[in-house]
Amino acid sequence: MAYAPPNVFVIAAAAALLAGAGCSGNLRLPGAARGPAAPPESWAYPAADVVPVLASGGMVSTTDRIASEVGAEVIRRGGNAVDAAVATHFALAVVNPEAGNIGGGGFLVARMKDGTIAALDFREKAPRAATRDMYLDERGEVSERALIGHLAAGVPGSVAGMWEAHKRFGTLPWADLVQPAINLAEGIVVHARLARSLQSHVTELRRFPATAAVFLVDSQPPRVGDRLVQRDMAETLRRIARDGKDGFYRGRTAELVEEEMRRGGGIMTRDDLARYEAVWRDPIVFGYREHTVISMSPSSSGGITLAEILNVLEDFDLRRARYHSRDHVHVWTEAVKRAFADRNEYLADPDFVPQPTATLISDEYAARRGADIDLRRATPAARIQPGLGAAPLRSAGREGANTTHYSIVDGQGNAVAVTTTINSLYGNLVTVAGAGFLLNNEMDDFAARPGTPNQFGLVQGSANAIEPDKRMLSAMTPTIVLDPSGRVKLVTGSPGGPTIITTVAQMISNVVDFGMDAGAATAAPRLHHQHLPDTLYYERGGLRPEVADALRAMGHAVAERRGYQGDTQTIVVLPDGRLSGVADPRRGGAAVGVRLPR
Ligand code: DON
């Protein structure tokens, strides 16, 4: 949003005065004390423990140290941030198989040193034989097949995405960027994070023999220090290194995918693979308190929903609020509820459904959306209809988790943010026999039955219904923020299904509104709401009980999450040009810096 307050500010300001709040400039929150407040004692990640890595020659932050090292090494060898992203992506497919992938898809946002901005959509697509009701059982219920097994897989986009990004911006030879992943597939020493992940999903990994054959030995997960060899994956990567995109979408790899589908009752064909293309989109660009936010456009809902949240919040002077005070959390929640009501109704694959992008990210729309926020009480979700027309009332289910994000800035000032996923942990649990990679279960991100919650409890409308060749709506939000002088200031993103959007919104607000550094912004406890269910979630031990009670007294349903939210990989560019990188401690990982060459 532009910094000048829009007309509705007058309305909002009047409401605030009625509510007993003073007002000058932006809307002040009633009774709010200024500045950040320490999180409760119960909080697991004190800011002091999250110390950023500093470097001047480049920074790669991923959820796995090995993958970050691979990316950093590419920059040391003279590659740019996009080269590093390609190498990092393939490395993650090997060392972080629960989320990193070649069998899934994702989104890339870039801001190059010459000012070019770009958004690449390499989201999976429904196979051509997909039908609107393909997951409904005889009773009309959504069956498990949307999540587990061959039918759950969308046509993967990752390899096409990396190929396309490299074609446009890459500088080092493609094969050189795939080679580190080949080396890793030929054998890695299992580290604690991987061992833990495999251990905790052993039942799922046993479900399909080709998956068990890759990740288990005699049906047991490897232990820390064991060697994990992914021979078929190495072969597939070799074909990709040699033949580029065709090494995945045509020839031997495509044949193996089709054979796997035939064996397991899936519908994806070689033809689906051959026709897959990654697509350059116009990024979502909007202002937030004199900063410029560049984020992902549909088929991800991330950028538009982020814009609506922040545009509504911009009318409130959060900087005067104590962090995570009742008033801060209240206004934040109200903005998020309104944005998600719109997201769930309107957003979908833009190649199939016209997207009201310009309206939803406009100042005027945010002003109208925020005008009915009552500073004294929560608006029930049932009363928050999508802002461009009525929507039916629905109910919702539970939250879920798995995906990964990486952020890269090179020494020349090119910045790349990529979020990628196979959706659930270990995707649809099916490894393509002979090709050694896991497939996604992204089909569950469609509204398998519009109005019925998916695995993330998201209740989505018929705009996001299944159609052949369509991309399922995503929440992935790779984002780059420029400072008021137009320099890159923040590169961030996260996994977490719908919580991705609220996590990224909080990262931006933490830095821009509350002046936090990369470490404190990452460490701060996170909140989530998604309109339905009408519940504000906070991370375990992350909200003061008296604040939660005060919010309940305003009419919010407030619930503590069993675990933690997100896994941000963040780089902040400091005023002196140094890069400050942080990997979220919630899942582990590492930011790896590159020194300037002497
Ligand atoms: O595209 C989406 O929005 C989801 N498939 C992302 C899933 C996810 O983030 C799970 N991760 N923890």
Tab-separated table of C-alpha atoms and ligand atoms in Angstrom, residues 99 107 123-124 299-301 343 400-404 419-425 441-442 445 455-456 458 472-476 494-500 566 587, ligand 1:
chain	number	residue	atom	x	y	z
A	99	ALA	CA	10.427	-32.104	1.155
A	107	PHE	CA	7.762	-21.215	-6.998
A	123	ARG	CA	3.683	-25.860	-9.684
A	124	GLU	CA	2.477	-29.373	-10.488
A	299	SER	CA	-1.155	-20.391	-8.993
A	300	SER	CA	0.103	-19.562	-5.540
A	301	SER	CA	-2.241	-17.635	-3.309
A	343	ARG	CA	-8.100	-16.464	-0.751
A	400	GLY	CA	-0.857	-30.342	8.758
A	401	ALA	CA	2.780	-30.056	7.655
A	402	ASN	CA	5.783	-30.473	4.812
A	403	THR	CA	7.757	-28.412	2.213
A	404	THR	CA	10.982	-26.450	2.219
A	419	THR	CA	9.678	-22.578	-1.902
A	420	THR	CA	9.250	-26.143	-3.084
A	421	THR	CA	7.248	-29.125	-1.965
A	422	ILE	CA	5.939	-32.627	-2.462
A	423	ASN	CA	3.092	-31.508	-0.151
A	424	SER	CA	2.888	-34.023	2.712
A	425	LEU	CA	5.894	-35.581	4.369
A	441	ASN	CA	0.582	-35.702	-3.356
A	442	GLU	CA	-0.172	-32.183	-4.489
A	445	ASP	CA	-4.342	-28.957	-2.712
A	455	GLN	CA	-5.428	-31.943	4.895
A	456	PHE	CA	-4.653	-28.397	6.020
A	458	LEU	CA	-8.474	-25.279	4.118
A	472	MET	CA	-3.815	-26.714	-7.795
A	473	LEU	CA	-3.819	-23.580	-5.633
A	474	SER	CA	-0.788	-23.213	-3.368
A	475	ALA	CA	0.042	-21.107	-0.336
A	476	MET	CA	3.784	-20.955	-0.993
A	494	SER	CA	8.681	-20.997	4.743
A	495	PRO	CA	6.923	-24.338	4.542
A	496	GLY	CA	3.715	-24.981	6.452
A	497	GLY	CA	0.715	-25.131	4.102
A	498	PRO	CA	-1.564	-22.162	4.753
A	499	THR	CA	0.616	-21.088	7.685
A	500	ILE	CA	3.270	-20.190	5.108
A	566	GLY	CA	7.095	-22.931	9.787
A	587	ARG	CA	13.657	-27.683	12.070
B	1	DON	O1	1.378	-25.621	-1.916
B	1	DON	C1	0.956	-25.610	-0.774
B	1	DON	O2	0.423	-24.662	-0.256
B	1	DON	C2	1.151	-26.862	0.070
B	1	DON	N1	1.226	-28.017	-0.784
B	1	DON	C3	2.365	-26.701	0.900
B	1	DON	C4	2.532	-27.845	1.844
B	1	DON	C5	3.415	-27.516	2.962
B	1	DON	O3	3.898	-26.441	3.094
B	1	DON	C6	3.622	-28.563	3.951
B	1	DON	N2	4.784	-28.211	4.765
B	1	DON	N3	5.170	-28.176	5.784
